[in-house]
PDB file of C-alpha atoms in Angstrom:
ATOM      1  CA  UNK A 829      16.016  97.664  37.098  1.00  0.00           C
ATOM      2  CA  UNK A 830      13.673  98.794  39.346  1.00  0.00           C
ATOM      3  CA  UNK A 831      10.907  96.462  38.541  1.00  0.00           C
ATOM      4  CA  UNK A 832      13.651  93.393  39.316  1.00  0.00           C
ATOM      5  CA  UNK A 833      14.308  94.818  42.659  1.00  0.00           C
ATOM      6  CA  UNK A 834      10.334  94.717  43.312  1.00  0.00           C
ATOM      7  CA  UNK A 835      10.094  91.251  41.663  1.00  0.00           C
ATOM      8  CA  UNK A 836      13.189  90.045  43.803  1.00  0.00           C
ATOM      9  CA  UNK A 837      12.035  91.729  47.421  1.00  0.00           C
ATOM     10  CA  UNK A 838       8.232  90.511  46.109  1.00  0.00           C
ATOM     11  CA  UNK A 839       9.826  86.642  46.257  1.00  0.00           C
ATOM     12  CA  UNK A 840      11.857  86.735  48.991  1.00  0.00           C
ATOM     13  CA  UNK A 841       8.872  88.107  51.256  1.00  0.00           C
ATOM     14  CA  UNK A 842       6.714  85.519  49.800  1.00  0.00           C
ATOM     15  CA  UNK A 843       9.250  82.959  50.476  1.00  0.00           C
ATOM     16  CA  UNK A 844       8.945  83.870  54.722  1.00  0.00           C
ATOM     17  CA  UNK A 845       4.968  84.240  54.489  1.00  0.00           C
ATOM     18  CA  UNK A 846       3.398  81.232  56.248  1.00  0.00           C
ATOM     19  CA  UNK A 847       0.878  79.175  53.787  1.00  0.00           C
ATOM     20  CA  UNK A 848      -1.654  80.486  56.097  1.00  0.00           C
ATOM     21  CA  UNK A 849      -0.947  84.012  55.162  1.00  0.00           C
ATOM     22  CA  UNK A 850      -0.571  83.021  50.895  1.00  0.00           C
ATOM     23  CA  UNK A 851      -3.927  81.371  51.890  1.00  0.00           C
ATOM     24  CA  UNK A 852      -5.560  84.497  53.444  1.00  0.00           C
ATOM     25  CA  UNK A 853      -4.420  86.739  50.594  1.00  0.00           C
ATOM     26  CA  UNK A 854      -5.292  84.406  47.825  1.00  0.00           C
ATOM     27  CA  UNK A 855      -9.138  84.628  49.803  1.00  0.00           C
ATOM     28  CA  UNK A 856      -8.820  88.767  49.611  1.00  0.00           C
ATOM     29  CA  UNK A 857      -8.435  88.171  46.130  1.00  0.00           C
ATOM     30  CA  UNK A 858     -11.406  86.165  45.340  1.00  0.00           C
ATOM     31  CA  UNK A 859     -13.319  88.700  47.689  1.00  0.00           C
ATOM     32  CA  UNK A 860     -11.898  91.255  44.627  1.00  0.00           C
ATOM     33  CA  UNK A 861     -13.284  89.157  41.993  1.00  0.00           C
ATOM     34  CA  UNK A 862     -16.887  88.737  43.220  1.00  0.00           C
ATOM     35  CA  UNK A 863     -16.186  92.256  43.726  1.00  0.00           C
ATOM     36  CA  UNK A 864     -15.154  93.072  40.564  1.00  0.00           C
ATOM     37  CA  UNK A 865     -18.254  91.108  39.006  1.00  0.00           C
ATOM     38  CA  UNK A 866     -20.652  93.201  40.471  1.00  0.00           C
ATOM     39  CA  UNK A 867     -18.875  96.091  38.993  1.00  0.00           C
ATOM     40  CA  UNK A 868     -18.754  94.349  35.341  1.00  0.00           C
ATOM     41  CA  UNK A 869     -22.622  94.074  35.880  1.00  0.00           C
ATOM     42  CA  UNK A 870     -23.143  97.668  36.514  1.00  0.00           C
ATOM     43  CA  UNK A 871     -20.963  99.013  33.657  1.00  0.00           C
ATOM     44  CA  UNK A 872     -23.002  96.943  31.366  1.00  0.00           C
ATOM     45  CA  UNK A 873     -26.076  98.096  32.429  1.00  0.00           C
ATOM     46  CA  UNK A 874     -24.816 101.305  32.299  1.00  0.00           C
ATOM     47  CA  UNK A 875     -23.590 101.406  28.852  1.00  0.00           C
ATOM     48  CA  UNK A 876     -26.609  99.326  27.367  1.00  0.00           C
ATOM     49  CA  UNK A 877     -28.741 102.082  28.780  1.00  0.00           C
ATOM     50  CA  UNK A 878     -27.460 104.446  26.990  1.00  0.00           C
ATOM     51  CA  UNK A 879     -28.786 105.252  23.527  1.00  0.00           C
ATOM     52  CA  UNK A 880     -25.718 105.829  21.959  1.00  0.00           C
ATOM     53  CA  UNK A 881     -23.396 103.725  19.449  1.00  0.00           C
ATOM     54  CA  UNK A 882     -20.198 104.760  18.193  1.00  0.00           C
ATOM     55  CA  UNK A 883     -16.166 103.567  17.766  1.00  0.00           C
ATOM     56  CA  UNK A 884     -15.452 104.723  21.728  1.00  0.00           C
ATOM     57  CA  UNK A 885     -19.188 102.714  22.745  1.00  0.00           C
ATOM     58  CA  UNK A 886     -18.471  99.610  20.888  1.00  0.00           C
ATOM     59  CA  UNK A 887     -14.520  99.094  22.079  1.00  0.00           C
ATOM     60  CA  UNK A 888     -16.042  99.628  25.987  1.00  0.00           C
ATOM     61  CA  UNK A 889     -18.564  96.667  25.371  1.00  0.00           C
ATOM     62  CA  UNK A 890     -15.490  94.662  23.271  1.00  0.00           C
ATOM     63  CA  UNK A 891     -13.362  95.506  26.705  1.00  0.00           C
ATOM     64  CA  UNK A 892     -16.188  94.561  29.350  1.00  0.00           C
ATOM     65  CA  UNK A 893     -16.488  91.123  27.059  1.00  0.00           C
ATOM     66  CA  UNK A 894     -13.076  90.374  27.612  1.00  0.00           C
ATOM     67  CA  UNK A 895     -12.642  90.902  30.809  1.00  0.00           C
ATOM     68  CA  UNK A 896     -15.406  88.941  31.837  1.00  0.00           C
ATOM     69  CA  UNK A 897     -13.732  86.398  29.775  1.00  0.00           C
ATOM     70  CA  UNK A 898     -10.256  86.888  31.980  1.00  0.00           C
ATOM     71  CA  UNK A 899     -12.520  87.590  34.820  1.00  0.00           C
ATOM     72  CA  UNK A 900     -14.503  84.538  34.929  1.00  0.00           C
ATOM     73  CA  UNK A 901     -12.273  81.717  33.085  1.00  0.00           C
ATOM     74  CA  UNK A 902      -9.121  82.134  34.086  1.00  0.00           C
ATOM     75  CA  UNK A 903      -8.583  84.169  36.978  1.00  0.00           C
ATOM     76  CA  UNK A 904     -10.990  83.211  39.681  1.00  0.00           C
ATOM     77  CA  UNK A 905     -11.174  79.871  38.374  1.00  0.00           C
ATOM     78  CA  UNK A 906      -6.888  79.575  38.753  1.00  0.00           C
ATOM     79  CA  UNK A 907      -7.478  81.266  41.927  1.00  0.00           C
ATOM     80  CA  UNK A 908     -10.000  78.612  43.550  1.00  0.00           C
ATOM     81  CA  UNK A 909      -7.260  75.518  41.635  1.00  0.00           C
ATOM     82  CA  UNK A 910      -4.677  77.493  43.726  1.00  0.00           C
ATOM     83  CA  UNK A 911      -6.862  76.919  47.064  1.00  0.00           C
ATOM     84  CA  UNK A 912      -7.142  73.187  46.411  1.00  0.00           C
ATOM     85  CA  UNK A 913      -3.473  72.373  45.626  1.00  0.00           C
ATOM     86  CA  UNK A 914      -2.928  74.334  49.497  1.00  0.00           C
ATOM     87  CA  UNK A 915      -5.572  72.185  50.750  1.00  0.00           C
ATOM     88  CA  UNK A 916      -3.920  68.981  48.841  1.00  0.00           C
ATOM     89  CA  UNK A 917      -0.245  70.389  50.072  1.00  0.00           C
ATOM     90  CA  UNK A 918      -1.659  71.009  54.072  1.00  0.00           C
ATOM     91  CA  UNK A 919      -2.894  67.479  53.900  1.00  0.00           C
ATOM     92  CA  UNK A 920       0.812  66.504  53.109  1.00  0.00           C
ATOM     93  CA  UNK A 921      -0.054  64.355  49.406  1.00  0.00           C
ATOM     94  CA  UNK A 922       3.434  63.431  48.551  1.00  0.00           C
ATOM     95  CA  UNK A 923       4.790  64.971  45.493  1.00  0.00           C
ATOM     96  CA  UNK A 924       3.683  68.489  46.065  1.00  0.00           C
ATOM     97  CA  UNK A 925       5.860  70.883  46.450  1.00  0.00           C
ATOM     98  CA  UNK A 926       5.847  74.047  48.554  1.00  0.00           C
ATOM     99  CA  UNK A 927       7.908  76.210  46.547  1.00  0.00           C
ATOM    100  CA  UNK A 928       5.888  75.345  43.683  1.00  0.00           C
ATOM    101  CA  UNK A 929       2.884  76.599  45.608  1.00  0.00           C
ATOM    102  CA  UNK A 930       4.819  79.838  46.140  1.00  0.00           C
ATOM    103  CA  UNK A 931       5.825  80.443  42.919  1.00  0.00           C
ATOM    104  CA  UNK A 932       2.153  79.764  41.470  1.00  0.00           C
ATOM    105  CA  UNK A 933       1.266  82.314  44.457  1.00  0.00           C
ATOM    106  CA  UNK A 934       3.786  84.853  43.519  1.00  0.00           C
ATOM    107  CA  UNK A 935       2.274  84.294  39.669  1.00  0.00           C
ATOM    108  CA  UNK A 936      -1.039  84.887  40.713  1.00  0.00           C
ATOM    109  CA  UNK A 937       0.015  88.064  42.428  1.00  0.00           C
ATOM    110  CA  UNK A 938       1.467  89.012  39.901  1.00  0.00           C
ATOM    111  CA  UNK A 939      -1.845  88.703  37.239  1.00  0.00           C
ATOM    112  CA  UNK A 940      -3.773  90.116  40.138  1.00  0.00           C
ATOM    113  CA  UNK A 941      -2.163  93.359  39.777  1.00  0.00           C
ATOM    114  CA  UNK A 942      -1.797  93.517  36.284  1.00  0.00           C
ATOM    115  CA  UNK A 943      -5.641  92.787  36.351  1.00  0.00           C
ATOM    116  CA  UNK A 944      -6.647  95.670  38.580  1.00  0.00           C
ATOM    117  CA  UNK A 945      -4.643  97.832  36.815  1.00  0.00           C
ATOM    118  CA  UNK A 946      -6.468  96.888  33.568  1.00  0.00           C
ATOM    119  CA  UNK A 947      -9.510  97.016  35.413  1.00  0.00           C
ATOM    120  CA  UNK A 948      -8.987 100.983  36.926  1.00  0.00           C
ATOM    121  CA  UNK A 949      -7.998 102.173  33.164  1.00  0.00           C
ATOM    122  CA  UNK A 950     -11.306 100.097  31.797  1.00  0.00           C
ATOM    123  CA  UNK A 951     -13.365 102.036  34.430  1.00  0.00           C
ATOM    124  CA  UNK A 952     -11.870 105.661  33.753  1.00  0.00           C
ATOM    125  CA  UNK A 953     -12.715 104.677  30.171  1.00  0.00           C
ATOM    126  CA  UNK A 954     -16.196 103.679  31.281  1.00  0.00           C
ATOM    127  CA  UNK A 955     -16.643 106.843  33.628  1.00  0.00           C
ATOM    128  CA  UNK A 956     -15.472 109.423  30.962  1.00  0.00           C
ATOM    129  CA  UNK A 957     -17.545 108.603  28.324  1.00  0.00           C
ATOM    130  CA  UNK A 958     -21.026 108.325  30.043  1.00  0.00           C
ATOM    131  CA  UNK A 959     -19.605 112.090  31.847  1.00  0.00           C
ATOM    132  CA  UNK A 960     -19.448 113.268  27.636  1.00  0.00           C
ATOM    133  CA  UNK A 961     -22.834 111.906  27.370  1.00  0.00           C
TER     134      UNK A 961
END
């Protein structure tokens, strides 16, 4: 129940934010990503420098592959499609919508935080094996 009440307050804020606000947030995120990135690119550096194989070592390499994968194809990449369809909606091309801009918004909130919490349980993972090491 409680996770409708968040989803429910979540949409009707959204639904009173000005486009230029969706539009500053959705640049935040994309600040994350390239963010993010350089992060990916230390962890593998970090875990192909060390001389060590094993189940734990090979599932943080499968991991850091697919998140780069959700990383780089679909996230940032639906992120910057979500920037042009504002820019098509500000310029007033007729059969866009602007609750259907909100709603992709809200969705793309939504994967944002389900990313970073992937992303902070990836890097514990990350951190406590190279401390066992």
């Amino acid at each position: 129940m409680t996770t409708t009440k968040t989803n429910t307050k979540a949409a009707l804020l959204l639904l009173g934010a000005s486009l230029e606000l969706l539009h500053q947030e959705s640049m935040e995120w994309l600040d994350i990503v390239a963010f993010w990135k350089d992060e990916t690119k230390f962890f593998a550096n970090l875990l192909k420098n060390k001389k060590t194989t094993g189940s734990e070592y090979a599932k943080m390499l499968e991991n850091l592959d697919e998140i780069h994968e959700n990383l780089f194809d679909y996230l940032e990449d639906d992120i910057i499609l979500h920037e042009k369809l504002l820019s098509r909606l500000h310029k007033g091309e007729k059969g866009l919508s602007d609750w259907d801009y909100r709603e992709k918004h809200r969705s793309l909130g939504e994967r944002m935080d389900l990313f970073t919490t992937d992303f902070w349980e990836f890097k514990k993972m990350v951190f406590g094996y190279v401390k066992k090491l």
